[in-house]
Short mmCIF file of C-alpha atoms and ligand atoms in Angstrom, two decimals:
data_model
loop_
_atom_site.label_atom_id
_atom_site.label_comp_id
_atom_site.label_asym_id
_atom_site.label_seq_id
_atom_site.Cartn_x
_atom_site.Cartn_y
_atom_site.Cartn_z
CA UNK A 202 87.75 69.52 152.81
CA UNK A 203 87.00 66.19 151.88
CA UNK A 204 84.44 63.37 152.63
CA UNK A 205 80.61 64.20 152.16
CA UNK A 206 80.83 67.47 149.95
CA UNK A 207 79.48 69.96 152.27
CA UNK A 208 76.69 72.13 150.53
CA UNK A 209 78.64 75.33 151.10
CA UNK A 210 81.08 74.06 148.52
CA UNK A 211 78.92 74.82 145.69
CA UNK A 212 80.11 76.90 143.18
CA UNK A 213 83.81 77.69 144.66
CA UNK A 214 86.06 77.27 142.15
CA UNK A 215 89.96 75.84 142.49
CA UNK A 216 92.73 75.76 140.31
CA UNK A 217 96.09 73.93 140.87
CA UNK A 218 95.35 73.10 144.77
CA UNK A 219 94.02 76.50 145.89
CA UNK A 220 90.52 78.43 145.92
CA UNK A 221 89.90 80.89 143.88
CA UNK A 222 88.37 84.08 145.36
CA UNK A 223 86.94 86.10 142.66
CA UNK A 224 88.89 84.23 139.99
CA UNK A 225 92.12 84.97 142.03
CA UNK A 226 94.08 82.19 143.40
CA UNK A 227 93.92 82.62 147.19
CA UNK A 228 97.82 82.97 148.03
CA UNK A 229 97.65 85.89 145.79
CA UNK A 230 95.00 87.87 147.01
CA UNK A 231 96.61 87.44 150.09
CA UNK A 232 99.62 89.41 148.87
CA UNK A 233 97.08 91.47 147.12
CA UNK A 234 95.36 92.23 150.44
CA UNK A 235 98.65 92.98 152.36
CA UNK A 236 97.71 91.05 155.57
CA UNK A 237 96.61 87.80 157.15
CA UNK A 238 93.66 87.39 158.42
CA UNK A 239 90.83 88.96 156.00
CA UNK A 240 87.31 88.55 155.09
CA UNK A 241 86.65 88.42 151.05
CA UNK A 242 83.60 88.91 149.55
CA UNK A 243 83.13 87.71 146.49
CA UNK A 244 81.34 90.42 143.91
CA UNK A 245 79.91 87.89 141.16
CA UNK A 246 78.16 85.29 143.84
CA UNK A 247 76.82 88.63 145.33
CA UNK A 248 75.39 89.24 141.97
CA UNK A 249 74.45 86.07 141.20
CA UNK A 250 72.50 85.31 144.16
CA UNK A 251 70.24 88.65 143.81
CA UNK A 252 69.86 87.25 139.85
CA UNK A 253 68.64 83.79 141.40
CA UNK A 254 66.25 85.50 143.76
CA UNK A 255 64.88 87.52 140.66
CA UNK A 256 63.94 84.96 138.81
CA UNK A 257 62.20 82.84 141.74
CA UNK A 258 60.85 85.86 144.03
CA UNK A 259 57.27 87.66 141.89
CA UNK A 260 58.12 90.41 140.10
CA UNK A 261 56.44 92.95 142.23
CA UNK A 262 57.68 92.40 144.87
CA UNK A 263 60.44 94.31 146.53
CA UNK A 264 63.66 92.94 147.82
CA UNK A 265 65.69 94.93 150.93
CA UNK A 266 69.05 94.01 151.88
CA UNK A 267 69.54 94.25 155.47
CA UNK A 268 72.90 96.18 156.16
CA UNK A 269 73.32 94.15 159.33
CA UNK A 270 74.29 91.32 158.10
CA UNK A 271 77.29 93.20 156.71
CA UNK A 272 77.84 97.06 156.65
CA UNK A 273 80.90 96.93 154.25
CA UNK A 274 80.40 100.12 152.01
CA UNK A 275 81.66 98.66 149.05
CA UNK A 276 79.15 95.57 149.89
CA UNK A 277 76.43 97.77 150.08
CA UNK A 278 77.50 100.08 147.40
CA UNK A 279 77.21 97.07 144.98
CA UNK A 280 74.19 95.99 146.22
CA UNK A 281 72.42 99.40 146.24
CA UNK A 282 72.77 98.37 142.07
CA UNK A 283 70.48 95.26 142.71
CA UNK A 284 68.15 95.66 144.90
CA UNK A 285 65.09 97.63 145.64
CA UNK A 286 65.83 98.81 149.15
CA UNK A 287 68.09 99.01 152.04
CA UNK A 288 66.83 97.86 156.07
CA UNK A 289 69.09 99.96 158.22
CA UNK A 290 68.96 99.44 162.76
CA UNK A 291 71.31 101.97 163.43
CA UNK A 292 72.30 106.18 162.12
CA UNK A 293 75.93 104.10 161.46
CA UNK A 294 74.22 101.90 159.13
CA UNK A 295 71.54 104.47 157.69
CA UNK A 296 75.14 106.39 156.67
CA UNK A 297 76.08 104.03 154.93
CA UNK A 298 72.99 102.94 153.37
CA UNK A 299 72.53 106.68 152.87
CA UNK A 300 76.45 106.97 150.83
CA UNK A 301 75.19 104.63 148.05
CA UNK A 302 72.81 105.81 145.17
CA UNK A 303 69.71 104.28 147.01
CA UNK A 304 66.89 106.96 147.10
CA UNK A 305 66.12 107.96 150.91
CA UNK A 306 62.35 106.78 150.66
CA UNK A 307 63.89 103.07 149.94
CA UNK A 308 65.51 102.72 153.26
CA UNK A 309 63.56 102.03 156.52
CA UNK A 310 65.41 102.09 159.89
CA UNK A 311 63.61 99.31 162.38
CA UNK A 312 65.40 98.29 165.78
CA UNK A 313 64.51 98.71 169.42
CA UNK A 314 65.78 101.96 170.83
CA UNK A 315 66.53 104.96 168.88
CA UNK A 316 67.25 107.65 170.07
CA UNK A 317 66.50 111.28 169.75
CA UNK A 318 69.83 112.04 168.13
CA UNK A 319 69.31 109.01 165.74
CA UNK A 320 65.29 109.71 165.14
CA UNK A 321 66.38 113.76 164.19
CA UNK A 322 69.02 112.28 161.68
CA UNK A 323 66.41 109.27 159.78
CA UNK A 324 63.93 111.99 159.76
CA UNK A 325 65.90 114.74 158.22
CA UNK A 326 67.35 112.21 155.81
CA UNK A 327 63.74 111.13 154.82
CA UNK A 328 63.79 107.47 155.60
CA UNK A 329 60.86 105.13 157.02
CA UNK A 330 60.60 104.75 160.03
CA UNK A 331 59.56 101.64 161.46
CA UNK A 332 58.48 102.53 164.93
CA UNK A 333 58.96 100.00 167.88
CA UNK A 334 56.68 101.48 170.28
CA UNK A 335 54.33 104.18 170.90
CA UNK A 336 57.10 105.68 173.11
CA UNK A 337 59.40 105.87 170.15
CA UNK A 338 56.18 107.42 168.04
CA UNK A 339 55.63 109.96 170.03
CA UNK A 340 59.18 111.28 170.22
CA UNK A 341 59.28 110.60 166.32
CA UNK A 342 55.84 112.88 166.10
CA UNK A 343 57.88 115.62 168.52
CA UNK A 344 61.03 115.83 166.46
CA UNK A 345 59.22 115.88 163.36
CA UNK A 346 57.30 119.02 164.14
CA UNK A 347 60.53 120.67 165.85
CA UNK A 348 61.65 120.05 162.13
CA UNK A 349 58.71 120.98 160.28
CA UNK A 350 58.93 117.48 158.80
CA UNK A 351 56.00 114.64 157.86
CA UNK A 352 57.84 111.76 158.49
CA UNK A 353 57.15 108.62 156.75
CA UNK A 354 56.30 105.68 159.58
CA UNK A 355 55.45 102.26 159.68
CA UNK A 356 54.78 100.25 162.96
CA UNK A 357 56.64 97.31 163.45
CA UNK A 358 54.30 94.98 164.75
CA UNK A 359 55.26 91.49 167.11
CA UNK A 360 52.70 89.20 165.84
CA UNK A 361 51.01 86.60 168.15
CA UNK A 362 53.01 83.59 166.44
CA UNK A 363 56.68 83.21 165.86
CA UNK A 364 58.52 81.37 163.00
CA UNK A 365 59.53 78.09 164.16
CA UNK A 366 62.40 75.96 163.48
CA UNK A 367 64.90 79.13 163.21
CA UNK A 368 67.82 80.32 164.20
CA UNK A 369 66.73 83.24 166.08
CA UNK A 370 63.52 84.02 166.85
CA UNK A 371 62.19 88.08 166.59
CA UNK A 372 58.45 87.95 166.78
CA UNK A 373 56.05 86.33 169.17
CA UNK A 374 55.45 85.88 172.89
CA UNK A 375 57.12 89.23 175.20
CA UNK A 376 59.32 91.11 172.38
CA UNK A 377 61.86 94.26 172.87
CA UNK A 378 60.57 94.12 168.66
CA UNK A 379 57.79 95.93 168.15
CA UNK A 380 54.09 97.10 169.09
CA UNK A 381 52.11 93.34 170.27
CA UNK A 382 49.21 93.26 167.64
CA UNK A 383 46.67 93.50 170.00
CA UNK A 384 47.92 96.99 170.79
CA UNK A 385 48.13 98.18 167.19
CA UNK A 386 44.91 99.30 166.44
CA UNK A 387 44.89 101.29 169.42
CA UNK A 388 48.08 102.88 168.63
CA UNK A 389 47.09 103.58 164.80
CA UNK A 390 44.62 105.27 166.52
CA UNK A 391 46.71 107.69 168.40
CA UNK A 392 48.65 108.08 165.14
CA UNK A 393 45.89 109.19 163.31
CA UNK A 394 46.04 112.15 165.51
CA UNK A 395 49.90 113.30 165.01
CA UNK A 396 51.39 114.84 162.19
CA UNK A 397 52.78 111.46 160.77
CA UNK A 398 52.76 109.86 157.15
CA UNK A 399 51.41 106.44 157.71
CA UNK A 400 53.28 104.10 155.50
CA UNK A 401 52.15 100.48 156.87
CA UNK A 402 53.08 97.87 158.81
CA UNK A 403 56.57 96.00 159.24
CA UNK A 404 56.42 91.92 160.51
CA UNK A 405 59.96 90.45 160.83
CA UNK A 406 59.48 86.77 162.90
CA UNK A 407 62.81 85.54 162.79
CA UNK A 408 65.51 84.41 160.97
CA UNK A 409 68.50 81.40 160.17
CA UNK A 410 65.37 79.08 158.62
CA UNK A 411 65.82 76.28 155.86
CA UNK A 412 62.35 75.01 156.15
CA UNK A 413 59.98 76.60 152.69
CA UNK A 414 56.86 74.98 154.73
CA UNK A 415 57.61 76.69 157.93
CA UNK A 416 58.82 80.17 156.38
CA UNK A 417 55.39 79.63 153.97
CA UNK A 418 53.05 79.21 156.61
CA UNK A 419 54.17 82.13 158.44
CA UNK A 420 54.49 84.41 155.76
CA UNK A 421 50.66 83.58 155.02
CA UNK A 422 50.04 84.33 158.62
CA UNK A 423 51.37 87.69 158.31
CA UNK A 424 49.71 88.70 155.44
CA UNK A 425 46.42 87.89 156.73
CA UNK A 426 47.41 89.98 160.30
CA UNK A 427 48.36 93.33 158.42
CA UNK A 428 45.16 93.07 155.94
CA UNK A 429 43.45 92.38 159.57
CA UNK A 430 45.41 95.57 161.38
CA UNK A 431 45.39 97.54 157.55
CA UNK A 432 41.25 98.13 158.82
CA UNK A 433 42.09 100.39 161.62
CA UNK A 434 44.62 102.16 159.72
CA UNK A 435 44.08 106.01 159.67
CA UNK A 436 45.48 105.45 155.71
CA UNK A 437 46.05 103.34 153.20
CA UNK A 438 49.00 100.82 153.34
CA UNK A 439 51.63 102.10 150.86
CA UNK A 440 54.40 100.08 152.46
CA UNK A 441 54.47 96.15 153.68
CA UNK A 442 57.39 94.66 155.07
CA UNK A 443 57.03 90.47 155.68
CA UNK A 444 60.60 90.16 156.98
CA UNK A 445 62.59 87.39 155.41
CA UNK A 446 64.07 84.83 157.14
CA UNK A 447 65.87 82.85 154.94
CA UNK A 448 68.45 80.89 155.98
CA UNK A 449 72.11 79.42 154.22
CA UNK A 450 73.41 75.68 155.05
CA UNK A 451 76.38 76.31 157.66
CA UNK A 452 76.31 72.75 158.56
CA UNK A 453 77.13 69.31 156.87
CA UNK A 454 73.04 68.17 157.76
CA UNK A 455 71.30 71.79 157.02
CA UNK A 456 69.37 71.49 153.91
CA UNK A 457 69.87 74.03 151.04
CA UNK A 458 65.73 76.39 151.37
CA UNK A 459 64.04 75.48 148.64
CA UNK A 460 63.42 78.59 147.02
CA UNK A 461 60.83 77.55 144.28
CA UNK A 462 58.06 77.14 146.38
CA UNK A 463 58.65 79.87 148.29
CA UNK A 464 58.28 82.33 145.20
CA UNK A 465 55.19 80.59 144.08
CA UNK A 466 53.85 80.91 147.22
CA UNK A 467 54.55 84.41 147.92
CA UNK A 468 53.50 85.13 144.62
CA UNK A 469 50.19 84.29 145.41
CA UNK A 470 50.92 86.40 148.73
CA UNK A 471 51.55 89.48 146.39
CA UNK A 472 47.83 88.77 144.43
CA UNK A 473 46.00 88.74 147.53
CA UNK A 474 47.92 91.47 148.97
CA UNK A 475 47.25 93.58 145.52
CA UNK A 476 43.33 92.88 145.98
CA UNK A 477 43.58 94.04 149.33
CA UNK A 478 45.70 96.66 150.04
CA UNK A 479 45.84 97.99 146.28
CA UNK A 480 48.43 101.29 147.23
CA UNK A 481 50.96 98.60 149.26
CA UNK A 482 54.26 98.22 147.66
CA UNK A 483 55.39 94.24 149.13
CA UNK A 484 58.71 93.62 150.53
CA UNK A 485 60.96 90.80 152.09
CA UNK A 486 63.91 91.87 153.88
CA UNK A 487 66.89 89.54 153.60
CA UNK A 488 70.36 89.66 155.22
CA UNK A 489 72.79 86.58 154.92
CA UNK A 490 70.70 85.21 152.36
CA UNK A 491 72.05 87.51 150.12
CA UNK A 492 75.45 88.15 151.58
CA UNK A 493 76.78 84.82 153.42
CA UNK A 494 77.98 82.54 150.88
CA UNK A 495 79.48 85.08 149.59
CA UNK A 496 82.41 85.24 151.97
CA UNK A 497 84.99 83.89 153.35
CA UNK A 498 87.22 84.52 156.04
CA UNK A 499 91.24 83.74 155.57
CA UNK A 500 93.67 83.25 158.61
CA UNK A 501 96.84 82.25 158.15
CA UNK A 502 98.72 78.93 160.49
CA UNK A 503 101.27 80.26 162.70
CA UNK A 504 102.35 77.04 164.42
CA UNK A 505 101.18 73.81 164.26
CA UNK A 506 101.69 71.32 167.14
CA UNK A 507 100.49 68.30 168.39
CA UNK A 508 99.18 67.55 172.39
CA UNK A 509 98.09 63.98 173.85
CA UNK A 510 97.44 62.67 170.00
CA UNK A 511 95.35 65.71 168.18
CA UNK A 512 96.94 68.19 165.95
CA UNK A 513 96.14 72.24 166.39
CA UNK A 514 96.64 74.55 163.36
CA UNK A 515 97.18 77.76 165.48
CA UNK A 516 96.01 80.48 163.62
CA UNK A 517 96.46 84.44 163.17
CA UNK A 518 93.04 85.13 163.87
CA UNK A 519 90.03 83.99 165.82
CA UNK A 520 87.02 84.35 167.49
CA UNK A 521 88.03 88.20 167.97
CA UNK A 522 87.21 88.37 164.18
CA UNK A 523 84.18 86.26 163.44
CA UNK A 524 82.36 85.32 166.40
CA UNK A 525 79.83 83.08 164.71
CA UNK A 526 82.49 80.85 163.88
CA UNK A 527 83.67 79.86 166.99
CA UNK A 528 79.98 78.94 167.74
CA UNK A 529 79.30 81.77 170.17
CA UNK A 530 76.93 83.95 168.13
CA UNK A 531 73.69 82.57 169.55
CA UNK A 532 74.00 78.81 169.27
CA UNK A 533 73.40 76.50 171.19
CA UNK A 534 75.56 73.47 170.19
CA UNK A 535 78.49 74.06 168.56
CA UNK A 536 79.49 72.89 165.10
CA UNK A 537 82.29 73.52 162.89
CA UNK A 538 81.46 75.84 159.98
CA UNK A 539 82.48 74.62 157.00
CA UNK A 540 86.64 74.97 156.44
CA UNK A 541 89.62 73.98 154.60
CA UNK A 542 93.15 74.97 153.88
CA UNK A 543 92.63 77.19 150.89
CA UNK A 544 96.45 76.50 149.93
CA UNK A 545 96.09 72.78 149.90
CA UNK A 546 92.80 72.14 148.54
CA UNK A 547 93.77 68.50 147.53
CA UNK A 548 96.11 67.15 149.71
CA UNK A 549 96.29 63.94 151.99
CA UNK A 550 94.12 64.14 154.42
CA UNK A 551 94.10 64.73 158.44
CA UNK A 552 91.98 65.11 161.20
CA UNK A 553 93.24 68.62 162.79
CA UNK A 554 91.75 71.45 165.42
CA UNK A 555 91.88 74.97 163.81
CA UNK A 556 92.12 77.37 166.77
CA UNK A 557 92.80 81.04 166.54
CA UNK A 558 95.51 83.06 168.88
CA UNK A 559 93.73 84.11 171.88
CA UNK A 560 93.95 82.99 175.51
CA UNK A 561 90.73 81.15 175.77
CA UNK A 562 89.28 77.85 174.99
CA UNK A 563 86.29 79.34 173.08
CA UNK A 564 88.74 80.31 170.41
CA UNK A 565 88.15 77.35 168.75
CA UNK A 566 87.57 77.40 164.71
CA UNK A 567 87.13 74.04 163.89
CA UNK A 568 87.12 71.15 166.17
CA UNK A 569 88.91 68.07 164.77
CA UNK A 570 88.17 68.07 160.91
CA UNK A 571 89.14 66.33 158.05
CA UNK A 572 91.50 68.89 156.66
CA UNK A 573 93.98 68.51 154.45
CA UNK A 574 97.51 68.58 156.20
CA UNK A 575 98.24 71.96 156.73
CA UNK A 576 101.93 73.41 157.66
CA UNK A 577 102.97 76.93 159.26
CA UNK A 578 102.51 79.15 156.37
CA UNK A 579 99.45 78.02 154.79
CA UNK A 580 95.82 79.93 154.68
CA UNK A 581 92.93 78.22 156.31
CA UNK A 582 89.19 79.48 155.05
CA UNK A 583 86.46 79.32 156.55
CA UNK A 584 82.99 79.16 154.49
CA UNK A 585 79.91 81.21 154.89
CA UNK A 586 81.55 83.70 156.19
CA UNK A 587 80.21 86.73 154.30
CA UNK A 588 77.66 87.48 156.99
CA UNK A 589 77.74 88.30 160.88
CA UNK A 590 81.47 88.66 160.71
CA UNK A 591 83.95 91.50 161.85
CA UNK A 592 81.05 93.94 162.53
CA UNK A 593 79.72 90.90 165.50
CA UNK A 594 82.64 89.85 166.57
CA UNK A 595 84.31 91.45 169.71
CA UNK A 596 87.64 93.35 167.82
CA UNK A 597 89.24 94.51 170.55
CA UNK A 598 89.38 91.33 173.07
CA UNK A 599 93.04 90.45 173.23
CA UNK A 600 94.43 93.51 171.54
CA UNK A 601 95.45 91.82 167.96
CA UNK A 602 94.77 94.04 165.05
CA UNK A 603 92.03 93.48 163.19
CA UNK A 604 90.80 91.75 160.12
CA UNK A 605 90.71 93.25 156.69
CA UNK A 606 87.92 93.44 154.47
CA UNK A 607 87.58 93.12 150.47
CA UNK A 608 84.89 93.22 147.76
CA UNK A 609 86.87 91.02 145.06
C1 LIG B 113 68.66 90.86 161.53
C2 LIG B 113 67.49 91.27 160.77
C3 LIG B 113 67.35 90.91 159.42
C4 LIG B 113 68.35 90.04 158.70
O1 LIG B 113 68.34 88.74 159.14
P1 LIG B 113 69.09 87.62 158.25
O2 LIG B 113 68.99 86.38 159.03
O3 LIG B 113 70.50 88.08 158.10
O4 LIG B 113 68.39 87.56 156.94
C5 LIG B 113 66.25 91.37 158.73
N1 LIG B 113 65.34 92.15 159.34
C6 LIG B 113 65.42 92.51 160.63
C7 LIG B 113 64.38 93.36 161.22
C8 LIG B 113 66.50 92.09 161.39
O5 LIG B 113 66.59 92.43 162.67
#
């Protein structure tokens, strides 16, 4: 790495030429780890990113890790120790959610879909449900009373405005997500008259976003639609989900999110949403925010050549292992995610492709960076890697084995 220091940088740590990876030097946690290529995780910036969001988020309020953004067990073992909640979208994650100490009434399981076999297992595990339509509700209501059961149930609502300026958008216009908020009230309705615990609502309007004014204005806009829908509720709200949203730097331009306004702004959220829905416990759901810088992913060079002028690091792993990397995870213009050769982390400096092993031209890591030069042998990393990674990338294609995974 070299040139502009790239804002994913911050805070990793070298010592004579390599990165260190929990304090380990990263040629020896590669012996540690037995195999090329691997994801690490790194357990302190884990912790020290749920400490920084403690002391900027209001007190009350309730912060949910969602598992999505990576269902490692020993990830979210350690993080059932920090936060208040998990957000589960599948039975696969809501067992492992459900193998941690987290109590069963602090994990909600949202996501278009669900089947019977997966509504019968949240509702005998006591979870909240966050239902997606009043389809899904009424199968919910029909397994609950084959069960004997009063599940808890929230309605995930699609608001009538999305969250601009981010990476993916989840709320707003035609939605698989949710119940459209003009249909809500209509639908509370009909759940006033099934044997269901009302819990509240759940408003998740996207996510990937850097911009405090943009994730500000649309966290106020929720707010005031679930005090709006809480009026035709056949209960109190005892459970408020805003979504989160907040995005990481991946590339050299992205902004860090300025968190401090954020929390003073959702603190205010929290006062107005104490005066007016006394009994509702506030949460903000967060994925890579918590989770992404945390990682990295390590893939050792297994040739290097040269064609027409432009060096290639060929690599032992690829696309096949983190998707997002190669740029084919929902963007639309590729960029390289931040990189360098973890083995060389001072060395003259070259402009070199980093492509993984696999017979396709979309296996491409990092397209001509300033990289350090890099031999057969050494470990390329690749930054921000500790969210979206083996669990969306497609494992199988090409038939290599895959990546490991450790919590260092
Ligand atoms: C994917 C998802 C998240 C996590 O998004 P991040 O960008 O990783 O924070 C949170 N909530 C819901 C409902 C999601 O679908």
């Amino acid at each position: 790495m070299s040139g502009e220091r790239h804002p994913a940088l911050d805070g990793w740590q070298t010592d004579g030429g390599e990165l260190l990876v929990g304090g380990v030097p990263l040629s020896r946690l590669a012996a540690r780890v037995g195999q090329t290529p691997f994801f690490a995780y790194d357990r302190a910036r884990l912790t020290a990113r749920v400490d920084e969001l403690r002391r900027v988020l209001p007190a009350g309020l309730h912060l949910h890790y969602a598992v999505k953004a990576n269902p490692m067990a020993a990830v979210v073992q350690h993080l059932a120790g920090l936060v208040d909640g998990f957000d589960v979208a599948s039975a696969g994650e809501m067992t492992t959610a459900l193998d941690t100490p987290m109590a069963a009434d602090r994990i909600s399981f949202a996501g278009p879909g669900k089947t019977d076999a997966e509504l019968e297992q949240a509702i005998a595990a006591g979870i909240v449900l966050h239902l997606e339509s009043e389809g899904e509700m009424a199968r919910a209501a029909a397994i609950a009373e084959v069960q004997g059961r009063r599940p808890r149930v929230a309605i995930r609502v699609n608001p009538d405005f999305e969250l601009k300026a981010s990476g993916m958008k989840m709320g707003g216009g035609p939605q698989q997500f949710g119940v459209d908020a003009e249909r809500v009230p209509q639908m509370l309705g009909e759940l006033a008259k099934m044997d269901l615990d009302f819990a509240g609502f759940h408003l998740f309007a996207g996510s990937q976003n850097l911009r405090a004014d943009i994730l500000m204005d649309t966290q106020a806009k929720i707010v005031d639609l679930a005090i709006a829908l809480a009026a035709h509720a056949p209960a109190p709200v005892t459970h408020l989900n805003i979504g989160g949203g907040f995005g990481i730097p991946y590339f050299p331009k992205d902004q860090r999110l300025d968190l401090g306004p954020v929390g003073d702004h959702l603190a205010e959220l929290a006062a107005r949403v104490a005066g007016e829905l006394p009994e509702a416990t506030l949460i903000t759901e967060l994925g890579r925010y918590i989770v992404g810088e945390a990682g990295v992913y390590v893939t050792r060079v297994v040739d290097r050549k040269e064609s027409r002028g432009q060096v290639f690091l060929v690599c032992d792993g690829g696309l096949n292992h983190h998707l997002a990397a190669s740029g084919n995870f929902g963007q639309v213009i590729r960029r390289n995610y931040p990189v360098a050769v973890g083995t060389r982390m001072d060395g003259a400096v070259e402009t070199a492709s980093v492509v993984g092993c696999l017979c396709t031209p979309l296996d491409l890591l990092a397209d001509r960076a300033e990289l350090p030069r890099a031999d057969v042998g050494d470990l390329v990393v690749i930054f921000q890697s500790g969210a979206y990674g083996p669990s969306a990338s497609p494992a199988a294609f090409l038939g290599h084995p895959p990546a490991a995974e450790v919590l260092v």
